[in-house]
XYZ file of C-alpha atoms in Angstrom:
583
model
C 132.980 74.727 113.085
C 134.030 71.245 114.244
C 136.740 69.232 112.507
C 134.183 66.569 111.614
C 132.142 69.140 109.744
C 135.043 70.423 107.645
C 135.899 68.695 104.387
C 138.746 70.280 102.470
C 139.275 69.246 98.861
C 142.754 69.749 97.470
C 142.875 70.187 93.703
C 145.819 69.907 91.346
C 146.134 70.798 87.651
C 146.080 67.091 86.792
C 142.791 66.594 88.637
C 141.041 69.607 87.165
C 142.039 68.889 83.565
C 139.637 65.967 83.045
C 136.731 67.217 80.904
C 134.173 65.027 82.634
C 134.686 66.782 85.978
C 132.832 69.859 84.780
C 130.358 67.887 82.643
C 126.724 66.932 83.273
C 125.477 63.526 82.109
C 121.905 62.753 81.033
C 120.686 59.154 81.149
C 118.282 58.072 78.437
C 116.238 54.920 79.044
C 115.497 54.309 75.353
C 112.438 52.119 75.814
C 110.610 54.970 77.557
C 112.109 58.134 76.055
C 110.422 58.737 72.692
C 108.651 56.421 70.229
C 108.991 57.438 66.567
C 106.929 54.714 64.882
C 103.880 54.225 67.097
C 104.694 50.717 68.321
C 104.657 51.876 71.956
C 108.409 51.362 72.456
C 110.935 54.190 72.492
C 113.641 54.020 69.858
C 116.784 55.631 68.461
C 114.971 57.854 65.922
C 112.850 59.079 68.846
C 115.987 60.057 70.757
C 117.359 61.725 67.635
C 114.200 63.812 67.410
C 114.887 65.250 70.868
C 118.625 65.934 70.629
C 117.923 69.672 70.536
C 116.018 69.334 73.825
C 119.133 67.857 75.448
C 121.242 70.594 73.908
C 118.866 73.252 75.237
C 119.129 71.750 78.720
C 122.920 72.099 78.495
C 123.834 68.417 78.639
C 127.448 67.409 77.917
C 127.146 63.618 77.827
C 124.267 61.290 76.925
C 124.329 57.856 78.547
C 122.165 55.274 76.797
C 120.771 52.349 78.734
C 121.242 49.143 76.705
C 120.095 49.193 73.080
C 121.736 45.887 72.163
C 119.883 42.857 70.812
C 118.003 41.281 73.698
C 114.995 39.089 74.554
C 114.170 41.778 77.182
C 113.747 39.566 80.224
C 115.304 42.485 82.130
C 114.486 45.269 79.659
C 117.736 45.011 77.727
C 120.135 44.236 80.568
C 120.081 40.676 79.229
C 122.113 40.961 76.024
C 122.054 38.366 73.239
C 124.412 40.212 70.844
C 126.783 42.948 72.004
C 127.411 44.224 68.470
C 123.857 44.504 67.203
C 121.066 46.999 67.857
C 117.799 45.492 69.025
C 115.272 45.853 66.159
C 112.772 47.473 68.522
C 115.208 50.388 68.882
C 116.286 50.707 65.251
C 119.475 49.973 63.342
C 123.193 50.611 63.473
C 122.637 53.353 60.895
C 120.218 55.016 63.332
C 122.846 54.744 66.036
C 125.530 56.247 63.814
C 123.255 59.187 63.010
C 122.594 59.764 66.693
C 126.324 59.742 67.478
C 126.975 62.200 64.638
C 124.238 64.592 65.763
C 125.365 64.540 69.385
C 128.974 65.131 68.384
C 127.954 67.932 66.022
C 126.444 69.746 69.008
C 129.475 69.135 71.212
C 127.879 66.338 73.240
C 129.440 62.965 73.927
C 127.788 59.543 74.134
C 128.330 56.790 76.709
C 127.107 53.230 76.214
C 125.842 50.935 78.957
C 128.260 48.013 79.254
C 126.712 44.861 80.753
C 129.455 42.256 81.041
C 128.861 40.589 84.398
C 126.298 38.472 82.580
C 124.703 37.888 79.182
C 121.321 36.645 78.087
C 120.831 32.891 78.061
C 120.042 33.451 74.370
C 123.517 34.803 73.632
C 125.462 32.462 71.287
C 128.193 32.171 73.906
C 125.785 30.711 76.446
C 123.941 28.553 73.922
C 127.289 26.962 73.058
C 128.284 26.726 76.719
C 125.012 24.998 77.589
C 125.377 22.430 74.813
C 127.226 20.135 77.180
C 130.179 19.709 79.575
C 132.557 19.136 76.655
C 131.705 22.464 74.998
C 134.766 24.671 74.312
C 132.825 27.516 75.921
C 131.641 25.571 78.955
C 134.065 27.486 81.150
C 132.860 30.854 79.812
C 130.126 30.663 82.487
C 129.930 29.268 86.026
C 128.737 25.651 85.921
C 128.688 23.422 88.991
C 127.296 20.022 90.014
C 124.595 19.697 92.695
C 125.670 19.398 96.314
C 127.060 15.935 97.103
C 124.282 13.488 97.813
C 121.576 15.839 96.481
C 119.344 15.520 93.435
C 119.671 18.374 90.998
C 116.585 20.537 90.737
C 115.501 20.184 94.369
C 115.552 23.293 96.585
C 118.703 23.013 98.677
C 120.666 21.069 96.070
C 122.138 24.249 94.555
C 125.968 24.482 94.672
C 125.731 27.429 97.071
C 122.892 28.892 99.116
C 123.180 32.372 97.563
C 120.044 34.438 97.050
C 119.538 36.265 93.757
C 119.146 40.039 93.564
C 115.817 39.237 91.893
C 114.662 36.762 94.598
C 115.111 32.995 94.732
C 118.356 31.007 94.357
C 121.220 32.219 92.141
C 121.499 28.791 90.483
C 119.398 27.319 87.661
C 119.380 23.572 87.034
C 120.088 22.323 83.518
C 118.383 18.934 83.132
C 120.364 17.850 80.092
C 123.787 18.100 81.750
C 122.583 17.636 85.354
C 124.516 20.767 86.378
C 123.633 24.274 87.563
C 124.668 27.619 86.119
C 125.116 30.789 88.178
C 122.934 33.872 87.719
C 123.169 36.642 90.287
C 120.110 38.270 88.700
C 117.387 36.575 86.626
C 117.737 32.957 85.491
C 117.904 34.298 81.943
C 121.037 36.299 82.858
C 123.849 33.753 83.356
C 127.059 35.154 84.834
C 130.186 35.228 82.696
C 133.305 33.614 84.129
C 135.931 36.352 84.100
C 138.518 33.873 85.362
C 138.659 32.631 81.766
C 141.019 34.887 79.739
C 139.100 34.085 76.540
C 136.043 35.777 78.024
C 137.998 38.912 78.847
C 139.608 39.033 75.404
C 136.201 38.817 73.711
C 134.796 41.588 75.915
C 137.726 43.931 75.312
C 137.456 43.383 71.566
C 133.765 44.277 71.681
C 134.479 47.447 73.664
C 137.099 48.580 71.157
C 134.575 47.997 68.364
C 132.164 50.489 69.963
C 134.902 53.048 70.576
C 135.878 52.781 66.919
C 132.246 53.552 66.099
C 132.424 56.865 67.953
C 131.404 56.017 71.514
C 133.049 58.216 74.157
C 133.022 55.826 77.100
C 131.065 53.282 79.095
C 128.850 53.102 82.146
C 129.622 49.608 83.438
C 126.718 47.710 84.952
C 127.454 46.020 88.337
C 131.101 45.866 87.328
C 132.322 45.108 90.859
C 130.613 41.697 90.660
C 132.802 40.284 87.872
C 135.356 38.717 90.237
C 133.941 35.901 92.365
C 135.655 33.900 95.075
C 136.427 30.727 93.051
C 135.671 28.597 96.121
C 132.025 29.751 95.932
C 131.406 29.443 99.700
C 127.936 29.548 101.214
C 126.672 32.861 102.551
C 125.254 33.687 105.955
C 121.527 33.014 106.101
C 119.775 36.337 106.709
C 116.651 36.087 104.596
C 113.249 34.721 105.594
C 113.566 32.587 102.470
C 116.344 30.574 104.117
C 118.786 31.552 101.380
C 122.232 32.974 102.133
C 123.927 36.286 101.476
C 126.592 35.599 98.880
C 127.424 39.293 98.458
C 130.683 39.162 100.474
C 131.914 36.449 98.108
C 131.205 38.127 94.774
C 131.040 41.891 95.367
C 134.747 42.639 95.798
C 136.430 39.530 94.508
C 140.138 38.713 94.701
C 140.914 39.765 91.106
C 138.636 42.796 90.681
C 141.438 45.370 90.535
C 143.450 43.183 88.188
C 140.503 42.832 85.800
C 139.679 46.544 85.801
C 143.267 47.610 85.225
C 143.633 45.050 82.437
C 140.454 46.405 80.827
C 141.769 49.954 81.031
C 145.061 49.018 79.393
C 143.609 46.734 76.715
C 140.711 49.004 75.714
C 141.804 52.575 76.393
C 145.581 52.331 76.768
C 146.621 53.889 73.443
C 143.577 56.107 72.842
C 144.357 59.146 74.999
C 142.208 60.681 77.713
C 139.038 61.714 75.867
C 136.991 58.809 77.239
C 135.143 58.314 80.493
C 134.400 55.156 82.475
C 131.793 54.895 85.223
C 131.483 51.742 87.277
C 128.173 50.860 88.905
C 129.224 49.242 92.182
C 126.503 48.178 94.606
C 127.884 47.888 98.110
C 131.134 49.722 97.359
C 132.670 51.456 100.348
C 134.464 54.795 100.320
C 137.782 53.012 100.759
C 137.116 50.694 97.825
C 135.926 53.545 95.614
C 139.091 55.490 96.368
C 141.112 52.615 94.926
C 138.839 52.107 91.919
C 139.009 55.795 90.929
C 142.598 56.653 91.843
C 143.977 57.877 88.483
C 147.391 56.396 89.248
C 145.881 52.889 89.355
C 144.214 53.241 85.920
C 140.959 51.437 86.613
C 137.866 53.703 86.463
C 137.155 57.431 86.388
C 134.250 57.323 88.852
C 131.840 54.911 90.497
C 128.123 54.754 91.192
C 127.778 53.905 94.861
C 124.471 53.120 96.564
C 124.910 54.311 100.129
C 122.831 57.498 99.914
C 119.995 55.811 97.998
C 119.810 53.030 100.575
C 119.235 55.163 103.662
C 115.455 54.572 103.567
C 115.801 50.786 103.260
C 116.233 47.995 105.764
C 117.757 44.562 105.198
C 116.165 44.569 101.719
C 114.949 47.399 99.509
C 111.359 46.399 100.288
C 111.745 47.116 104.007
C 111.058 50.802 104.629
C 113.082 53.053 106.937
C 111.799 56.631 107.387
C 113.879 59.289 105.639
C 116.342 61.041 107.933
C 118.245 64.105 106.714
C 121.084 63.615 109.195
C 121.747 60.150 107.777
C 121.753 61.571 104.252
C 124.155 64.385 105.175
C 126.554 62.025 106.912
C 126.580 59.778 103.873
C 127.392 62.647 101.528
C 130.078 63.909 103.930
C 131.763 60.503 103.980
C 131.968 60.417 100.203
C 132.980 64.035 99.727
C 135.710 63.582 102.329
C 136.779 60.114 101.214
C 137.373 61.075 97.583
C 138.761 64.521 98.288
C 142.436 63.871 97.641
C 142.175 61.170 94.986
C 139.314 59.668 93.028
C 136.064 61.296 91.996
C 132.385 61.232 92.969
C 129.414 60.613 90.732
C 126.350 62.564 91.876
C 122.891 61.147 91.265
C 119.424 60.871 92.741
C 117.631 58.959 90.007
C 118.288 56.308 87.398
C 116.420 53.421 85.781
C 116.704 51.382 89.016
C 115.666 54.074 91.507
C 112.236 55.536 92.343
C 111.658 59.222 91.609
C 113.539 61.360 94.112
C 110.890 64.060 94.558
C 108.499 61.355 95.788
C 111.185 59.668 97.842
C 113.094 62.406 99.698
C 110.994 65.437 98.746
C 107.333 66.421 98.930
C 105.537 65.524 95.696
C 102.294 67.155 96.834
C 102.015 70.747 98.033
C 105.739 71.466 97.629
C 106.370 69.393 94.514
C 108.125 72.106 92.501
C 110.012 73.601 95.432
C 111.354 70.266 96.672
C 112.268 69.078 93.160
C 114.378 72.191 92.666
C 115.893 71.998 96.145
C 116.978 68.404 95.616
C 118.566 69.375 92.307
C 120.567 72.225 93.836
C 121.817 70.201 96.802
C 123.119 67.487 94.484
C 124.540 69.548 91.610
C 126.485 71.917 93.848
C 128.533 69.124 95.463
C 131.928 68.012 94.188
C 131.542 65.363 91.524
C 129.932 64.760 88.142
C 126.117 65.102 88.191
C 123.847 62.630 86.398
C 120.315 63.597 85.374
C 117.847 60.802 84.682
C 115.212 61.440 82.020
C 112.241 63.299 83.465
C 114.117 64.299 86.611
C 114.571 67.753 85.074
C 110.759 67.978 84.916
C 110.127 66.754 88.465
C 108.514 63.477 87.343
C 107.075 61.539 90.278
C 106.390 57.994 91.425
C 103.324 56.216 90.082
C 100.268 55.108 92.095
C 100.089 51.688 90.409
C 96.548 50.339 90.735
C 97.402 46.631 90.597
C 100.147 44.130 89.905
C 98.889 44.016 86.317
C 100.372 47.498 85.826
C 103.885 46.231 86.555
C 106.510 45.290 83.975
C 109.729 45.029 85.986
C 111.022 41.504 86.558
C 112.526 42.429 89.939
C 109.132 43.590 91.217
C 107.254 40.636 89.741
C 109.730 38.156 91.235
C 109.490 39.935 94.584
C 105.695 39.587 94.582
C 105.880 35.912 93.666
C 108.424 35.145 96.379
C 106.841 37.363 99.057
C 103.381 35.825 98.636
C 104.790 32.437 99.606
C 104.476 33.812 103.155
C 100.806 33.575 104.205
C 101.237 36.672 106.390
C 102.145 38.854 103.393
C 99.279 40.441 101.466
C 99.084 41.480 97.832
C 98.236 45.020 98.947
C 101.383 45.281 101.067
C 103.592 44.181 98.183
C 101.937 46.725 95.880
C 102.480 49.463 98.469
C 106.177 48.613 98.579
C 106.418 48.716 94.797
C 104.691 52.102 94.631
C 107.382 53.360 96.979
C 110.609 51.831 95.605
C 109.762 49.708 92.548
C 111.866 50.241 89.437
C 108.836 50.794 87.188
C 108.483 54.214 88.861
C 111.469 55.304 86.780
C 110.407 53.567 83.596
C 107.056 55.089 82.726
C 107.163 57.141 79.508
C 108.904 60.494 79.343
C 106.312 63.226 79.779
C 106.760 65.482 76.754
C 103.357 67.179 76.637
C 99.703 66.995 77.669
C 98.866 65.168 74.422
C 97.769 61.523 74.459
C 100.315 59.234 76.122
C 102.265 62.316 77.239
C 103.428 62.821 73.672
C 105.599 59.709 74.011
C 103.830 57.567 71.395
C 100.879 57.553 69.012
C 100.393 53.890 69.888
C 99.839 52.024 73.144
C 102.901 52.468 75.403
C 104.608 49.303 76.631
C 103.951 50.598 80.175
C 101.252 53.107 81.125
C 102.101 56.760 81.497
C 101.830 58.457 84.868
C 98.428 60.147 84.945
C 99.948 63.438 86.100
C 101.536 64.034 82.671
C 98.683 66.456 82.014
C 100.358 68.979 84.314
C 103.946 67.711 84.616
C 105.491 67.756 81.154
C 108.263 69.383 79.126
C 105.984 71.567 76.999
C 104.560 73.281 80.085
C 108.005 74.029 81.560
C 110.428 74.943 78.762
C 110.979 78.685 78.739
C 108.825 79.192 81.839
C 110.637 81.115 84.575
C 110.617 79.245 87.877
C 109.912 75.834 86.337
C 111.846 72.736 87.360
C 113.261 72.473 83.816
C 114.570 76.046 83.779
C 116.064 75.562 87.253
C 118.020 72.556 85.977
C 119.189 74.617 83.005
C 120.487 77.269 85.387
C 122.283 74.719 87.575
C 123.994 73.163 84.568
C 125.019 76.569 83.245
C 126.417 77.469 86.656
C 128.609 74.362 86.627
C 129.923 75.333 83.205
C 130.565 78.972 84.139
C 131.771 78.817 87.748
C 134.935 76.746 88.418
C 134.140 76.573 92.137
C 131.231 74.237 91.372
C 133.333 71.528 89.744
C 136.665 72.030 91.477
C 136.152 73.942 94.705
C 136.731 72.718 98.241
C 133.668 71.301 100.009
C 132.778 72.238 103.591
C 129.626 71.027 105.332
C 127.901 73.500 107.654
C 125.610 72.702 110.589
C 126.104 68.940 110.173
C 123.859 68.110 113.135
C 120.862 70.221 112.126
C 117.917 67.893 111.337
C 116.284 70.058 108.646
C 118.960 72.313 107.117
C 121.428 71.047 104.515
C 124.118 73.713 104.039
C 127.637 73.732 102.627
C 130.211 75.957 100.950
C 132.334 75.478 97.842
C 135.546 77.497 97.644
C 138.013 77.984 94.798
C 140.589 80.736 95.102
C 138.808 83.953 96.076
C 135.367 82.639 95.060
C 133.049 81.069 97.600
C 129.563 79.643 97.123
C 127.031 78.953 99.870
C 124.152 76.502 99.480
C 121.401 76.573 102.128
C 118.413 74.215 101.882
C 115.442 73.585 104.147
C 114.281 69.942 103.992
C 110.977 70.602 105.758
C 107.322 71.440 105.173
C 107.622 74.257 107.752
C 109.776 77.414 107.759
C 113.180 77.306 109.451
C 114.698 80.311 111.215
C 118.395 80.353 110.388
C 119.133 82.378 113.508
C 118.492 79.164 115.422
C 120.941 77.129 113.337
C 124.282 76.706 115.081
C 127.590 77.094 113.233
C 126.077 79.296 110.510
C 127.869 82.660 110.262
C 125.398 84.227 107.864
C 126.192 87.783 108.840
C 129.425 87.507 106.892
C 127.339 86.767 103.775
C 125.437 90.047 103.995
C 125.426 91.723 100.598
C 126.533 88.585 98.745
C 125.131 87.751 95.313
C 122.057 85.508 95.114
C 122.845 83.272 92.147
C 119.822 80.986 92.213
C 116.815 80.237 94.419
C 113.506 78.424 94.210
C 111.517 81.261 95.830
C 111.336 84.934 94.950
C 113.745 87.054 97.061
C 112.432 88.118 100.437
C 113.439 90.654 103.049
C 113.287 87.942 105.723
C 116.767 86.689 104.872
C 117.076 84.618 108.043
C 113.874 82.691 107.419
C 113.937 79.731 105.041
C 110.487 78.912 103.706
C 109.299 75.289 103.243
C 111.691 73.470 100.894
C 113.529 76.692 100.106
C 117.062 76.616 98.690
C 119.415 79.526 98.057
C 122.772 79.609 96.285
C 124.934 82.633 97.152
C 128.319 83.796 95.878
C 130.901 86.131 97.358
C 134.526 87.007 96.673
C 137.075 86.870 99.458
C 140.403 88.681 99.580
């Protein structure tokens, strides 16, 4: 075993006490989870109807994507009122009932906090946009056109930054002859966290939700809230001619100050029963270690994007073939980097990511086997696992037939911008979207083989994946060997076996191109996870640095194939989890 392949995790009583370290979180995307009234849009009563399903799965925490009032330019991530429920989802009374039912079953609830930006229909922005003399003008980022330029012309924007959703990050306001900043859609203007009034209003809103029973927050793109006030141009890297502003707004000069202030102002006197998760695109291991160091009092864990970017080039639309060695090295960096302080979040899927079984697995012949393998490899690492709705069923990507099937603003903007290039075809853009588009994650939850997958009695806001006839909850619950029951077993193992949440992590055979193997050790208990990321069998006798003879007679805790006498042969997409006790 080489030093580079050995990752030792030291644990202390203070580190192991946090309840969320042995918890499993389930993300609900309300618009697509369950529709109770037949309008084609999921809602809070629909979620309430399926609380027992989440309880059966063994979930500890439910994270709700935004349910706030919104014009839905970005499906709720453009908020017009932070303290109101969007009517399409229900009422505050519905929300209170959901909180009560989750708490009654021992589950907690986490809200999605979107405070890098608001909707342009939020009263704060409406007031800010009323004119340069508005008392809330400085609540957002307003700037004049470049000197000597006419506002509204391409190139006159205050900086050359490119939006995450394509095009410039600046929108021209004709009435005031100034631009406002939006890192995402033009209907999502960025809040100016430099203004203390903005921060005070946000902290007050957060306390209001905690008082209502919320147990924490998942914070959307929270590392973007501190910008370099100089707003310098970015290096031009895009065919569009726009610049990369990311270095100037992704890890700004006051980010740690803002996060610590939030922690003190919102959670300071409330004890340790809450959890905070920061979504941080582009965060490095070193940065995450600071964000999640409990001594610094900023965040409990972060969502980083390194492992879900390994199949992408300069943009998400540029494909790089999947490489297991790259994936393993990424996981090793994060397991090692947050070993002594900080904490990992573990995820494959969420509302922004394509379905993992289609992405890193085999969603054809070995659909079930690879879905279960991917689950085991993730859940047995050190960190808090997140399950995205439908992941526990092995839901797959969608073969969208045309651009008319799409609903996601990121994808639609990408198509519009890409087709400016005469060498880009509509078919090529659709192929990219089928592979990595966000709508892959947003098709309705597949409850049964009934019409619309049992999601709605009406017409769903986005079409269901046609494979719901065979891939659905009704066909898997209680069925031995199903993806659902495998997830149940993994979650139960985390609850029952301390080595899963708190054990040391050691990667085995780090240079093997098809085998992902590691151990977890706590006291005298040791777990071994061995997974074959291949459509062909792998003979473990040919895998270097694997002392499997010492595991002879160990207990097979979980596997995605029936036991076999050929212990040294891993079948296609086979995973085994073994346990032994050492003196």
